[in-house]
Amino acid sequence: MTADATILHADLDAFYASVEQRDDPGLRGRPVIVGGGVVLAASYEAKAHGVRTAMGGAQARQLCPQAIVVPPRMSAYSDASAAVFEVFEQTTPLVEGLSIDEAFLDVAGLRRISGTPADIAAKLRRDVLDQVGLPITVGVARTKFLAKVASGVAKPDGLLVVPPDGELDFLHPLKVGRLWGVGEVTAKKLHDRGITTVGHVAELPQSALVAMLGQAAGRHLHALAHNRDPRPVRVGQRRGSVGAQRALGSRPRSAEEVDAILIELVDRVTRRMRSAGRTGRTVVLRLRFADFSQVTRSHTLSHPTAQTHEILQAVRGLRAAAAPTIERRGLTLVGVAVGNLDDDSAVQLALPFDRRQHDALDEAVDKVRRRFDSGAVTRAALLGRDEGISVPLLPD
């Protein structure tokens, strides 16, 4: 951890909606919802009425009847992201992208060239607005964790610098949900024990948190509550998992429909893995129910793979195990991810050898899609079905 606050977390505000407002002056200052059946993004004017990302479109329109609903334009968002990352890289060579609309930047050593970290952050915000036309919020701190928290507090369109001698004074009054890794389930466990702020967490010994939440989560939250985060900004960091998800809306889905969606998600994920030369062992299924609760289920394979057939079989097994819960609680979102990634050059040939047949099929399909387009060939189960929206991603 550096002695000075030199890590920036830069996060575009309501990214998709901001691009729409930038490109259509008639939308500026008005509530905008991107996506019809499910909310992909909402402007801050719409958020003020309670509209949230991943909310069903009907519910969003009830909350904000005056909202203007626009279809997503993924190519426009990809172009805007590329332009913003050019500004990041003009600011410092040490840029670690987190997603298409946020990144960490390390500006240590630039004081003589570019000024203080606060000066650099202010110029970054001006440059993104002038060159790309989008508002961006920046948090500045000594650690990645605290810089991200600062940007969240400063939103929208703000700048917040947390000085080293004021870190805990800033952090401890915040709600416990500001800690990375605290979702609804963990927050409820803490709230049930009267632990509502980060300061309350910091007052507890690590052993108490471990007893309450488990070893990994307890140690993690204890460290963050004291702003202990030694991770540096890493340039060219390869992603630890590859995933895709799809919001389903509120209407019931048959088992056949859910299976077709899983096929499409697995196909998308494995195609990206092969394109990036990655293989993985841990297959994860994420489910969100009608009451907005979420669960994840995972299965670790005996060997790393990027084979569509093999990963699909694992996902189907996880879904079958969760079928009673899905039937009882309803399904509003499904996601698939593969973790424990490695380079495909590290894969050893494994029995049975008929796995090669599926590898050959994947390779042939990939070649056709590269030569023509992603829709040139598809699985029979997906014919005539809406395959959903493929959101833009940072390159691996």
PDB file of N, CA and C in Angstrom, residues 15-25 27-28 32 34 70-73 76-77 134:
ATOM      1  N   PHE A  15     -23.962   4.194 -17.708  1.00  0.00           N
ATOM      2  CA  PHE A  15     -23.238   4.214 -18.986  1.00  0.00           C
ATOM      3  C   PHE A  15     -24.140   4.140 -20.209  1.00  0.00           C
ATOM      4  N   TYR A  16     -24.915   3.080 -20.357  1.00  0.00           N
ATOM      5  CA  TYR A  16     -25.748   2.943 -21.561  1.00  0.00           C
ATOM      6  C   TYR A  16     -26.693   4.136 -21.706  1.00  0.00           C
ATOM      7  N   ALA A  17     -27.345   4.511 -20.601  1.00  0.00           N
ATOM      8  CA  ALA A  17     -28.301   5.620 -20.659  1.00  0.00           C
ATOM      9  C   ALA A  17     -27.602   6.942 -20.978  1.00  0.00           C
ATOM     10  N   SER A  18     -26.392   7.124 -20.460  1.00  0.00           N
ATOM     11  CA  SER A  18     -25.638   8.359 -20.731  1.00  0.00           C
ATOM     12  C   SER A  18     -25.256   8.453 -22.205  1.00  0.00           C
ATOM     13  N   VAL A  19     -24.908   7.315 -22.820  1.00  0.00           N
ATOM     14  CA  VAL A  19     -24.614   7.320 -24.255  1.00  0.00           C
ATOM     15  C   VAL A  19     -25.857   7.730 -25.046  1.00  0.00           C
ATOM     16  N   GLU A  20     -27.021   7.209 -24.656  1.00  0.00           N
ATOM     17  CA  GLU A  20     -28.260   7.574 -25.349  1.00  0.00           C
ATOM     18  C   GLU A  20     -28.561   9.063 -25.191  1.00  0.00           C
ATOM     19  N   GLN A  21     -28.342   9.602 -23.998  1.00  0.00           N
ATOM     20  CA  GLN A  21     -28.586  11.028 -23.779  1.00  0.00           C
ATOM     21  C   GLN A  21     -27.568  11.890 -24.511  1.00  0.00           C
ATOM     22  N   ARG A  22     -26.346  11.396 -24.620  1.00  0.00           N
ATOM     23  CA  ARG A  22     -25.326  12.128 -25.384  1.00  0.00           C
ATOM     24  C   ARG A  22     -25.704  12.220 -26.858  1.00  0.00           C
ATOM     25  N   ASP A  23     -26.181  11.109 -27.414  1.00  0.00           N
ATOM     26  CA  ASP A  23     -26.436  11.036 -28.853  1.00  0.00           C
ATOM     27  C   ASP A  23     -27.783  11.610 -29.257  1.00  0.00           C
ATOM     28  N   ASP A  24     -28.695  11.785 -28.301  1.00  0.00           N
ATOM     29  CA  ASP A  24     -30.009  12.367 -28.596  1.00  0.00           C
ATOM     30  C   ASP A  24     -30.277  13.482 -27.598  1.00  0.00           C
ATOM     31  N   PRO A  25     -30.038  14.736 -27.995  1.00  0.00           N
ATOM     32  CA  PRO A  25     -30.226  15.850 -27.058  1.00  0.00           C
ATOM     33  C   PRO A  25     -31.624  15.907 -26.458  1.00  0.00           C
ATOM     34  N   LEU A  27     -33.195  13.637 -25.118  1.00  0.00           N
ATOM     35  CA  LEU A  27     -33.298  12.766 -23.945  1.00  0.00           C
ATOM     36  C   LEU A  27     -32.619  13.350 -22.713  1.00  0.00           C
ATOM     37  N   ARG A  28     -31.850  14.413 -22.889  1.00  0.00           N
ATOM     38  CA  ARG A  28     -31.086  14.958 -21.773  1.00  0.00           C
ATOM     39  C   ARG A  28     -32.001  15.564 -20.720  1.00  0.00           C
ATOM     40  N   VAL A  32     -34.676   8.045 -18.708  1.00  0.00           N
ATOM     41  CA  VAL A  32     -34.428   7.162 -19.849  1.00  0.00           C
ATOM     42  C   VAL A  32     -34.206   5.742 -19.346  1.00  0.00           C
ATOM     43  N   VAL A  34     -33.063   1.996 -20.855  1.00  0.00           N
ATOM     44  CA  VAL A  34     -32.524   1.244 -21.988  1.00  0.00           C
ATOM     45  C   VAL A  34     -32.976  -0.205 -21.847  1.00  0.00           C
ATOM     46  N   VAL A  70     -35.792   3.187 -24.687  1.00  0.00           N
ATOM     47  CA  VAL A  70     -35.067   3.104 -25.956  1.00  0.00           C
ATOM     48  C   VAL A  70     -34.421   1.727 -26.074  1.00  0.00           C
ATOM     49  N   PRO A  71     -34.311   1.209 -27.289  1.00  0.00           N
ATOM     50  CA  PRO A  71     -33.648  -0.090 -27.480  1.00  0.00           C
ATOM     51  C   PRO A  71     -32.144   0.058 -27.309  1.00  0.00           C
ATOM     52  N   PRO A  72     -31.470  -0.989 -26.862  1.00  0.00           N
ATOM     53  CA  PRO A  72     -30.015  -0.909 -26.684  1.00  0.00           C
ATOM     54  C   PRO A  72     -29.285  -0.849 -28.011  1.00  0.00           C
ATOM     55  N   ARG A  73     -28.143  -0.149 -28.014  1.00  0.00           N
ATOM     56  CA  ARG A  73     -27.274  -0.056 -29.196  1.00  0.00           C
ATOM     57  C   ARG A  73     -25.875  -0.469 -28.759  1.00  0.00           C
ATOM     58  N   ALA A  76     -22.701   1.119 -30.239  1.00  0.00           N
ATOM     59  CA  ALA A  76     -22.429   2.485 -29.770  1.00  0.00           C
ATOM     60  C   ALA A  76     -21.747   2.452 -28.405  1.00  0.00           C
ATOM     61  N   TYR A  77     -22.157   1.529 -27.549  1.00  0.00           N
ATOM     62  CA  TYR A  77     -21.557   1.438 -26.220  1.00  0.00           C
ATOM     63  C   TYR A  77     -20.117   0.927 -26.320  1.00  0.00           C
ATOM     64  N   LEU A 134     -19.163  12.116 -22.123  1.00  0.00           N
ATOM     65  CA  LEU A 134     -19.836  11.357 -21.082  1.00  0.00           C
ATOM     66  C   LEU A 134     -19.373  11.791 -19.694  1.00  0.00           C
TER      67      LEU A 134
END
